[in-house]
C-alpha cells in the first residue's frame, strides 16, 4: 500500500529510528510499518508475529556462516508482506520493533498509573 492512499495526519507515530517508523491508525485499527522502502499494513497479531519472526533470526550465524548468503527472507504464515533484508537491516528492524513494543508497554504503564490516581 502506498503512502498516498493513507492520510498521514490520521496516523499516530508510535516509534521511529533512523531506518523506519511504526504508525498506529485508530480509525482503521491497524499499524503501518515504513521500513526498507516499503509502507506495509499490519494488524496487531501480525505485528506480534513479525516481531517474533525477526527476533528468531540469528545475526551472528548470518554474518559468520560463509556457506550462505548474508540476506534473510522475512515473512510468516498469513502475512502478505515479504522483506529481503541484509544483516544490518535486520538489526535496524529488530530495533524498530523492540522500540515499538517498548512504547506499547510504556503507554500501558502510564495509563495504569493514571487510573490508580483517579480511583
mmCIF file of C-alpha atoms in Angstrom:
data_model
loop_
_atom_site.group_PDB
_atom_site.id
_atom_site.type_symbol
_atom_site.label_atom_id
_atom_site.label_comp_id
_atom_site.label_asym_id
_atom_site.label_seq_id
_atom_site.Cartn_x
_atom_site.Cartn_y
_atom_site.Cartn_z
ATOM 1 C CA UNK A 1 0.000 0.000 0.000
ATOM 2 C CA UNK A 2 1.381 3.377 -0.903
ATOM 3 C CA UNK A 3 1.578 6.333 1.440
ATOM 4 C CA UNK A 4 -0.523 8.365 -1.000
ATOM 5 C CA UNK A 5 -3.553 6.202 -0.167
ATOM 6 C CA UNK A 6 -3.228 6.914 3.558
ATOM 7 C CA UNK A 7 -3.928 10.216 5.263
ATOM 8 C CA UNK A 8 -0.696 10.530 7.246
ATOM 9 C CA UNK A 9 -2.370 13.090 9.539
ATOM 10 C CA UNK A 10 -4.662 10.366 10.892
ATOM 11 C CA UNK A 11 -1.739 8.154 11.880
ATOM 12 C CA UNK A 12 -0.007 8.290 15.241
ATOM 13 C CA UNK A 13 3.757 7.759 15.218
ATOM 14 C CA UNK A 14 4.391 5.003 17.753
ATOM 15 C CA UNK A 15 8.154 4.789 17.317
ATOM 16 C CA UNK A 16 10.817 5.830 14.812
ATOM 17 C CA UNK A 17 14.507 5.234 14.344
ATOM 18 C CA UNK A 18 16.900 6.258 11.564
ATOM 19 C CA UNK A 19 15.730 3.394 9.363
ATOM 20 C CA UNK A 20 11.950 3.473 9.666
ATOM 21 C CA UNK A 21 8.774 4.206 11.590
ATOM 22 C CA UNK A 22 5.753 2.427 13.003
ATOM 23 C CA UNK A 23 2.416 4.223 12.875
ATOM 24 C CA UNK A 24 -0.902 3.409 14.514
ATOM 25 C CA UNK A 25 -4.285 4.039 12.924
ATOM 26 C CA UNK A 26 -7.081 4.169 15.483
ATOM 27 C CA UNK A 27 -9.628 4.679 12.733
ATOM 28 C CA UNK A 28 -8.635 1.525 10.834
ATOM 29 C CA UNK A 29 -7.478 -0.403 13.923
ATOM 30 C CA UNK A 30 -4.128 -1.328 12.393
ATOM 31 C CA UNK A 31 -0.451 -0.460 12.255
ATOM 32 C CA UNK A 32 1.770 0.665 9.397
ATOM 33 C CA UNK A 33 5.476 -0.022 9.134
ATOM 34 C CA UNK A 34 7.526 2.295 6.972
ATOM 35 C CA UNK A 35 10.759 0.348 6.552
ATOM 36 C CA UNK A 36 13.111 -0.599 3.753
ATOM 37 C CA UNK A 37 11.274 1.434 1.144
ATOM 38 C CA UNK A 38 8.014 -0.357 1.933
ATOM 39 C CA UNK A 39 4.915 1.013 3.657
ATOM 40 C CA UNK A 40 3.082 -2.071 4.936
ATOM 41 C CA UNK A 41 -0.129 -2.538 6.905
ATOM 42 C CA UNK A 42 -0.314 -4.991 9.823
ATOM 43 C CA UNK A 43 -2.961 -5.862 12.368
ATOM 44 C CA UNK A 44 -1.945 -6.312 15.999
ATOM 45 C CA UNK A 45 -1.450 -10.081 15.746
ATOM 46 C CA UNK A 46 0.601 -9.768 12.554
ATOM 47 C CA UNK A 47 2.825 -7.153 14.156
ATOM 48 C CA UNK A 48 3.486 -9.512 17.075
ATOM 49 C CA UNK A 49 4.243 -12.372 14.659
ATOM 50 C CA UNK A 50 6.632 -10.171 12.697
ATOM 51 C CA UNK A 51 8.454 -9.263 15.910
ATOM 52 C CA UNK A 52 8.783 -12.927 16.905
ATOM 53 C CA UNK A 53 9.988 -13.881 13.425
ATOM 54 C CA UNK A 54 12.622 -11.146 13.360
ATOM 55 C CA UNK A 55 13.786 -11.943 16.898
ATOM 56 C CA UNK A 56 14.392 -15.595 15.919
ATOM 57 C CA UNK A 57 16.935 -14.615 13.265
ATOM 58 C CA UNK A 58 20.462 -15.398 14.424
ATOM 59 C CA UNK A 59 22.504 -12.399 13.266
ATOM 60 C CA UNK A 60 25.781 -13.944 14.373
ATOM 61 C CA UNK A 61 25.181 -17.063 12.277
ATOM 62 C CA UNK A 62 24.077 -14.927 9.347
ATOM 63 C CA UNK A 63 27.338 -12.988 9.433
ATOM 64 C CA UNK A 64 29.741 -15.821 10.252
ATOM 65 C CA UNK A 65 28.382 -18.625 8.079
ATOM 66 C CA UNK A 66 30.276 -18.321 4.787
ATOM 67 C CA UNK A 67 28.209 -21.060 3.121
ATOM 68 C CA UNK A 68 25.093 -18.935 2.862
ATOM 69 C CA UNK A 69 24.124 -15.502 1.657
ATOM 70 C CA UNK A 70 24.121 -12.667 4.147
ATOM 71 C CA UNK A 71 20.480 -11.886 3.396
ATOM 72 C CA UNK A 72 17.405 -13.266 5.090
ATOM 73 C CA UNK A 73 13.876 -13.610 3.750
ATOM 74 C CA UNK A 74 11.491 -12.387 6.464
ATOM 75 C CA UNK A 75 7.869 -13.482 6.315
ATOM 76 C CA UNK A 76 5.432 -15.710 8.218
ATOM 77 C CA UNK A 77 2.197 -17.617 7.598
ATOM 78 C CA UNK A 78 -0.739 -15.342 6.937
ATOM 79 C CA UNK A 79 1.438 -12.356 6.064
ATOM 80 C CA UNK A 80 1.170 -10.743 2.665
ATOM 81 C CA UNK A 81 4.443 -8.847 3.064
ATOM 82 C CA UNK A 82 7.927 -10.180 2.397
ATOM 83 C CA UNK A 83 11.169 -8.486 3.347
ATOM 84 C CA UNK A 84 14.563 -9.442 1.913
ATOM 85 C CA UNK A 85 16.961 -7.927 4.430
ATOM 86 C CA UNK A 86 20.685 -7.749 5.000
ATOM 87 C CA UNK A 87 22.127 -8.324 8.447
ATOM 88 C CA UNK A 88 22.274 -4.574 9.132
ATOM 89 C CA UNK A 89 18.668 -4.119 8.008
ATOM 90 C CA UNK A 90 17.587 -6.978 10.283
ATOM 91 C CA UNK A 91 19.296 -5.261 13.220
ATOM 92 C CA UNK A 92 17.531 -1.998 12.329
ATOM 93 C CA UNK A 93 14.149 -3.764 12.050
ATOM 94 C CA UNK A 94 14.736 -5.514 15.386
ATOM 95 C CA UNK A 95 15.475 -2.129 16.938
ATOM 96 C CA UNK A 96 12.365 -0.596 15.375
ATOM 97 C CA UNK A 97 10.080 -3.385 16.593
ATOM 98 C CA UNK A 98 11.692 -3.500 20.033
ATOM 99 C CA UNK A 99 11.198 0.249 20.415
ATOM 100 C CA UNK A 100 7.598 -0.029 19.230
ATOM 101 C CA UNK A 101 6.696 -2.688 21.765
ATOM 102 C CA UNK A 102 8.543 -0.788 24.486
ATOM 103 C CA UNK A 103 6.337 2.218 23.713
ATOM 104 C CA UNK A 104 3.254 -0.019 23.976
ATOM 105 C CA UNK A 105 4.429 -1.179 27.413
ATOM 106 C CA UNK A 106 5.191 2.377 28.496
ATOM 107 C CA UNK A 107 1.750 3.548 27.366
ATOM 108 C CA UNK A 108 0.152 0.721 29.340
ATOM 109 C CA UNK A 109 2.144 1.639 32.475
ATOM 110 C CA UNK A 110 1.249 5.318 32.209
ATOM 111 C CA UNK A 111 -2.451 4.524 31.742
ATOM 112 C CA UNK A 112 -2.332 2.134 34.682
ATOM 113 C CA UNK A 113 -0.718 4.776 36.928
ATOM 114 C CA UNK A 114 -3.220 7.415 35.865
ATOM 115 C CA UNK A 115 -6.097 5.011 36.502
ATOM 116 C CA UNK A 116 -4.788 4.316 40.003
ATOM 117 C CA UNK A 117 -4.503 8.037 40.759
ATOM 118 C CA UNK A 118 -8.071 8.729 39.683
ATOM 119 C CA UNK A 119 -9.619 5.767 41.507
#
